[in-house]
Short mmCIF file of C-alpha atoms and ligand atoms in Angstrom, two decimals:
data_model
loop_
_atom_site.label_atom_id
_atom_site.label_comp_id
_atom_site.label_asym_id
_atom_site.label_seq_id
_atom_site.Cartn_x
_atom_site.Cartn_y
_atom_site.Cartn_z
CA MET A 1 0.16 0.25 0.13
CA ILE A 2 1.29 3.62 -0.94
CA LEU A 3 0.44 6.59 1.13
CA ARG A 4 0.96 9.28 -1.54
CA LEU A 5 0.13 12.40 -2.23
CA LEU A 6 -0.96 13.71 -5.05
CA LEU A 7 -1.62 17.91 -5.55
CA LEU A 8 -3.72 17.79 -8.81
CA LEU A 9 -3.62 21.56 -10.29
CA ALA A 10 -6.44 20.84 -12.36
CA ALA A 11 -10.03 21.20 -11.72
CA VAL A 12 -11.01 17.64 -12.09
CA LEU A 13 -9.57 15.27 -10.40
CA LEU A 14 -9.47 11.93 -11.59
CA TRP A 15 -8.58 8.59 -9.41
CA VAL A 16 -6.18 5.77 -10.32
CA PHE A 17 -5.32 2.95 -9.45
CA TRP A 18 -2.32 2.13 -9.68
CA PRO A 19 -1.22 -2.00 -10.04
CA THR A 20 1.72 -1.19 -9.27
CA ALA A 21 4.24 1.59 -7.51
CA THR A 22 4.89 4.58 -9.03
CA PRO A 23 7.39 7.07 -8.46
CA LEU A 24 6.04 9.97 -5.44
CA LYS A 25 5.94 13.01 -6.42
CA ALA A 26 7.18 16.08 -4.96
CA PRO A 27 4.70 17.36 -3.38
CA LEU A 28 4.23 21.14 -4.76
CA GLY A 29 3.35 24.09 -3.17
CA SER A 30 2.36 22.41 0.03
CA LYS A 31 4.88 24.80 2.38
CA THR A 32 1.88 26.55 2.69
CA ALA A 33 1.49 26.20 6.12
CA SER A 34 3.54 28.12 9.36
CA CYS A 35 3.67 27.57 12.92
CA ASP A 36 1.60 29.94 14.28
CA GLN A 37 -1.55 28.45 11.98
CA VAL A 38 -3.97 26.11 12.79
CA ILE A 39 -5.34 24.27 10.02
CA LEU A 40 -9.26 23.06 10.88
CA TRP A 41 -11.18 20.40 9.74
CA ARG A 42 -14.26 17.97 10.34
CA LEU A 43 -15.44 15.21 8.28
CA ASP A 44 -17.67 15.35 5.62
CA SER A 45 -19.04 11.92 4.46
CA ILE A 46 -18.37 8.31 5.38
CA ASP A 47 -19.65 5.85 2.09
CA PRO A 48 -22.57 3.33 3.99
CA ALA A 49 -20.10 0.58 2.55
CA PHE A 50 -17.60 1.05 5.05
CA GLY A 51 -20.09 0.47 7.94
CA LEU A 52 -18.03 2.52 9.57
CA SER A 53 -20.08 5.84 11.08
CA PRO A 54 -19.54 9.01 11.96
CA GLU A 55 -19.71 8.24 15.70
CA GLN A 56 -17.74 5.27 15.73
CA ALA A 57 -15.29 7.79 12.66
CA LEU A 58 -15.22 10.91 14.62
CA PRO A 59 -13.07 9.56 17.58
CA LEU A 60 -10.56 7.40 15.60
CA ILE A 61 -9.36 11.56 13.42
CA GLN A 62 -9.77 13.66 16.47
CA ASN A 63 -7.31 11.03 18.41
CA ALA A 64 -4.85 11.22 15.07
CA ALA A 65 -5.47 15.39 15.19
CA SER A 66 -4.52 15.43 18.43
CA ARG A 67 -2.14 12.97 18.61
CA TRP A 68 -0.05 15.64 16.22
CA ASN A 69 -0.79 18.32 18.75
CA GLN A 70 0.67 16.32 21.10
CA ALA A 71 3.87 15.66 20.02
CA LEU A 72 4.62 19.41 18.12
CA GLY A 73 3.66 20.79 21.99
CA LYS A 74 1.12 23.06 20.40
CA GLU A 75 -2.47 22.82 19.13
CA VAL A 76 -2.26 22.50 14.87
CA LEU A 77 -5.25 21.39 13.89
CA ARG A 78 -8.78 21.98 15.73
CA TYR A 79 -12.05 20.29 14.91
CA ASP A 80 -14.66 22.43 12.92
CA PRO A 81 -17.61 21.48 11.97
CA GLN A 82 -18.51 24.37 9.67
CA GLN A 83 -15.01 25.53 8.17
CA GLY A 84 -12.30 22.95 8.81
CA PHE A 85 -10.79 21.56 5.30
CA PRO A 86 -13.68 17.51 4.34
CA ILE A 87 -12.78 14.78 5.13
CA ARG A 88 -14.49 11.72 3.38
CA PHE A 89 -14.34 8.01 3.17
CA VAL A 90 -14.46 7.03 -0.42
CA PHE A 91 -14.74 2.88 -0.88
CA ASP A 92 -13.38 1.70 -3.75
CA ALA A 93 -11.52 -1.18 -5.04
CA ARG A 94 -9.35 -0.96 -3.09
CA GLN A 95 -11.83 -1.23 0.41
CA GLN A 96 -12.04 -4.52 -0.43
CA GLN A 97 -8.71 -5.61 -2.03
CA GLN A 98 -8.19 -4.47 2.00
CA LEU A 99 -10.79 -7.04 3.57
CA GLU A 100 -10.15 -9.66 1.43
CA GLN A 101 -6.20 -9.31 2.84
CA LEU A 102 -7.84 -8.91 5.95
CA MET A 103 -9.39 -12.28 6.06
CA LEU A 104 -6.28 -13.63 3.93
CA GLU A 105 -4.43 -13.28 7.08
CA ARG A 106 -6.88 -14.25 10.00
CA ASN A 107 -6.49 -18.10 7.75
CA LEU A 108 -2.88 -17.62 6.86
CA HIS A 109 -2.72 -16.89 11.08
CA ARG A 110 -5.36 -20.09 11.47
CA TYR A 111 -3.53 -22.58 9.10
CA ASP A 112 -0.28 -21.50 10.80
CA ASP A 113 -2.24 -22.33 14.74
CA ARG A 114 -3.06 -26.01 13.27
CA ILE A 115 0.35 -26.21 11.87
CA ALA A 116 2.35 -25.80 14.52
CA ASP A 117 -0.64 -28.24 16.81
CA GLN A 118 -0.28 -30.74 14.29
CA GLN A 119 4.08 -30.49 14.29
CA GLN A 120 3.49 -30.95 17.63
CA ASP A 121 1.92 -33.79 17.60
CA PHE A 122 3.60 -35.26 15.16
CA GLU A 123 6.61 -34.97 17.48
CA ARG A 124 5.26 -36.11 20.73
CA GLN A 125 3.97 -39.53 18.90
CA LEU A 126 7.78 -39.75 17.29
CA ALA A 127 9.42 -39.49 20.80
CA GLU A 128 6.94 -41.92 21.86
CA PHE A 129 7.07 -44.66 18.79
CA GLN A 130 10.99 -43.79 19.24
CA GLN A 131 11.34 -44.73 22.76
CA ASP A 132 9.30 -48.33 22.04
CA LYS A 133 11.36 -48.81 19.31
CA SER A 134 14.74 -48.40 21.17
CA ALA A 135 13.11 -50.86 24.55
CA PHE A 136 11.94 -54.07 21.96
CA GLU A 137 15.10 -54.08 19.66
CA GLN A 138 16.91 -54.20 23.24
CA LYS A 139 14.78 -57.05 24.30
CA ASP A 140 15.07 -58.32 20.92
CA GLN A 141 18.53 -58.82 21.94
CA GLN A 142 17.97 -59.72 25.23
CA LEU A 143 15.66 -62.62 23.40
CA ALA A 144 18.22 -63.83 21.22
CA ALA A 145 20.95 -64.12 23.82
CA ASP A 146 18.26 -66.25 25.64
CA ILE A 147 16.73 -68.48 22.61
CA SER A 148 21.25 -69.54 22.28
CA LEU A 149 21.67 -69.85 25.66
CA PHE A 150 18.85 -71.81 25.91
CA ASN A 151 19.39 -74.56 22.67
CA ALA A 152 23.53 -74.63 24.09
CA LYS A 153 22.06 -76.06 27.47
CA ALA A 154 19.48 -78.56 25.26
CA GLN A 155 22.65 -79.79 23.64
CA GLN A 156 23.85 -81.05 26.41
CA ALA A 157 21.57 -81.65 29.33
CA ASP A 158 21.27 -84.70 30.31
CA PRO A 159 17.62 -86.66 30.05
CA GLY A 160 17.56 -85.59 33.28
CA ALA A 161 16.74 -82.02 33.02
CA ALA A 162 14.34 -82.54 29.79
CA ALA A 163 11.29 -81.38 32.22
CA LEU A 164 13.65 -77.94 33.52
CA LEU A 165 14.24 -77.57 29.63
CA GLY A 166 10.85 -78.23 28.70
CA ARG A 167 9.82 -75.19 30.59
CA GLU A 168 12.21 -73.03 29.85
CA GLN A 169 11.88 -73.34 26.61
CA ALA A 170 7.53 -73.22 26.66
CA GLU A 171 8.12 -69.39 27.92
CA LEU A 172 10.40 -68.53 26.09
CA LEU A 173 8.19 -69.46 22.94
CA SER A 174 5.52 -67.64 25.60
CA ARG A 175 8.01 -63.80 25.04
CA GLN A 176 8.74 -65.07 20.74
CA LYS A 177 4.82 -64.69 20.53
CA GLU A 178 4.77 -61.09 22.83
CA HIS A 179 7.67 -60.26 21.30
CA ALA A 180 6.08 -60.77 17.46
CA LEU A 181 2.34 -58.91 19.39
CA GLU A 182 5.44 -55.74 20.24
CA ALA A 183 6.55 -55.94 16.48
CA GLU A 184 3.06 -55.53 14.94
CA GLN A 185 2.28 -52.51 17.10
CA LEU A 186 5.81 -50.56 16.82
CA ASP A 187 4.36 -51.31 13.11
CA ALA A 188 0.82 -49.87 13.57
CA LEU A 189 2.46 -47.07 15.25
CA SER A 190 4.71 -46.31 12.29
CA GLU A 191 2.06 -46.27 10.40
CA LYS A 192 0.31 -43.67 12.24
CA LEU A 193 3.15 -41.66 12.60
CA GLN A 194 3.68 -41.08 8.38
CA ASP A 195 0.08 -40.59 7.99
CA ARG A 196 0.60 -37.68 10.67
CA GLN A 197 3.02 -36.58 8.66
CA GLN A 198 1.11 -36.77 5.42
CA GLN A 199 -1.67 -34.85 7.05
CA LEU A 200 1.08 -31.86 8.15
CA ASN A 201 2.03 -31.64 4.59
CA ASN A 202 -1.42 -31.38 3.40
CA THR A 203 -1.84 -28.48 5.52
CA ILE A 204 1.41 -26.83 4.64
CA ALA A 205 0.42 -27.27 1.01
CA ASP A 206 -2.99 -25.58 1.96
CA ARG A 207 -1.14 -22.45 3.75
CA ASN A 208 1.28 -22.56 1.35
CA ALA A 209 -1.03 -22.36 -1.85
CA LEU A 210 -2.84 -19.20 -0.48
CA ILE A 211 0.05 -16.87 -0.29
CA PRO A 212 0.12 -16.46 -3.63
CA GLN A 213 -2.84 -14.78 -3.17
CA GLN A 214 -1.57 -12.16 -0.34
CA GLN A 215 0.95 -11.11 -2.96
CA ALA A 216 -1.08 -10.79 -5.77
CA SER A 217 -2.80 -8.01 -4.08
CA GLY A 218 -1.54 -5.24 -5.55
CA LEU A 219 0.23 -1.54 -4.50
CA ALA A 220 -2.49 0.34 -3.81
CA GLU A 221 -3.42 4.13 -2.29
CA VAL A 222 -5.16 4.27 0.58
CA GLY A 223 -5.41 7.68 1.89
CA LEU A 224 -5.40 11.07 -0.01
CA LEU A 225 -4.67 14.75 0.52
CA GLU A 226 -5.34 17.12 -1.73
CA GLN A 227 -4.97 21.20 -1.80
CA ARG A 228 -5.79 23.64 -4.32
CA GLY A 229 -4.32 26.89 -2.52
CA ALA A 230 -5.64 26.81 0.58
CA ASN A 231 -8.55 24.29 -0.30
CA ARG A 232 -7.53 20.74 1.64
CA THR A 233 -9.85 17.29 1.03
CA MET A 234 -7.84 14.59 2.88
CA THR A 235 -10.18 11.23 0.95
CA ILE A 236 -9.92 8.02 2.71
CA PHE A 237 -10.16 5.41 0.72
CA ALA A 238 -9.02 2.16 2.78
CA TYR A 239 -8.14 0.49 6.19
CA LYS A 240 -7.85 -2.86 7.56
CA ASP A 241 -8.53 -2.04 11.01
CA ASP A 242 -8.41 0.86 13.83
CA HIS A 243 -4.56 1.33 13.56
CA HIS A 244 -3.44 1.46 9.85
CA LEU A 245 -6.70 4.32 9.16
CA THR A 246 -5.16 6.03 12.41
CA LEU A 247 -2.10 5.69 10.95
CA THR A 248 -3.30 6.97 7.06
CA LEU A 249 -4.70 10.32 8.82
CA LEU A 250 -1.71 11.50 10.96
CA HIS A 251 0.18 10.74 7.67
CA GLU A 252 -2.93 12.41 5.64
CA PHE A 253 -2.82 15.20 8.56
CA GLY A 254 0.83 15.40 8.42
CA HIS A 255 0.90 16.41 4.58
CA ALA A 256 -1.64 18.71 5.62
CA LEU A 257 0.58 20.33 8.06
CA GLY A 258 2.88 21.03 4.27
CA ILE A 259 5.61 17.98 5.45
CA ASP A 260 6.81 16.08 2.35
CA HIS A 261 7.74 12.24 2.11
CA LEU A 262 10.50 10.92 4.69
CA ALA A 263 13.28 8.78 4.40
CA ASP A 264 12.88 7.13 7.44
CA ASN A 265 10.40 3.69 7.17
CA SER A 266 9.57 3.82 10.30
CA SER A 267 8.71 7.50 10.51
CA ILE A 268 4.70 8.99 9.85
CA MET A 269 5.54 10.42 6.67
CA PHE A 270 6.69 7.93 4.94
CA SER A 271 5.89 6.86 1.45
CA GLN A 272 4.14 3.51 2.59
CA LEU A 273 1.83 1.73 4.86
CA ASN A 274 4.04 -0.84 6.77
CA GLY A 275 4.19 -2.73 9.84
CA SER A 276 6.89 -0.70 11.32
CA GLN A 277 5.03 2.82 12.15
CA GLN A 278 3.72 2.95 15.21
CA ASP A 279 3.42 6.55 16.05
CA LEU A 280 4.89 10.45 15.31
CA THR A 281 8.56 9.81 15.57
CA SER A 282 11.22 12.86 16.16
CA ALA A 283 11.75 12.54 12.02
CA ASP A 284 8.39 13.45 11.90
CA ILE A 285 8.36 15.96 14.44
CA GLN A 286 11.80 17.28 12.75
CA ALA A 287 10.32 18.03 9.39
CA TRP A 288 7.26 19.49 10.46
CA ARG A 289 10.23 22.06 11.97
CA GLN A 290 11.75 22.57 8.96
CA GLN A 291 8.77 22.63 6.30
CA CYS A 292 7.83 25.41 8.93
CA VAL A 293 10.66 27.47 9.43
CA GLN A 294 11.35 27.36 5.41
CA ALA A 295 7.25 28.52 5.44
CA GLY A 296 8.21 31.64 7.41
CA GLN A 297 10.99 32.50 4.96
CA ARG A 298 8.53 32.95 2.15
ZN1 LIG B 301 2.06 10.35 1.61
#
């Protein structure tokens, strides 16, 4: 997603959908703000398709505005339902894309949880199997040793010991039978383990099949601040959640305050919305100070 400032001098505004990243346009003529100017804003309209009421949206916008005021230590943005510049929520394919993206992310999280569970389960069963297998192998060796000992004794034994040997032989035969049963159980467990592994691989494959879908959802503008002379308009096209919307509002308010894009990707005024942005940074605040000094020099 790209937050891009387009300052249009033309009267006609076209909503252009950019499927790929395009070079950033320098925000020409935006440096009209001064450090003492208070910019008024108002909530103009919200497309009902957003499912967002003005009562829900207004506190979010107010929060973004007051974060700027707090960060700059003075009131630079003020809510004014009559005189303020309009903020509009315009619904189009971009918000649809955001919703799909959000669903996909939730889906991926669910898969990841399932994979982690299955993996844990598999590893636990594998450890049990390996323990059983090594116990079996030990028994196997012991039984083989006992049988060969018995055979040696049987060869040397005198007829008087026949009864004793017969008991020992019966015991050995019963152990052998039990041992064969354990071997079958181990085989069954091994097959079950293979099934589990297959199941795990299938889940991973299903999860990975979702990923190209995620990458295919391209970059789109989620917010826009237009300025013609002293007239500003903010348009919000898309947001994933309240945090995402707040970041977009902070960014567009930043443009309203005359700030250009910054190179630091954790700053709110970085050109693209990303995971490392949390709140206004010292770079954002510094950029405002710099631009109002420059504006004051004109
Ligand atoms: Zn921007």
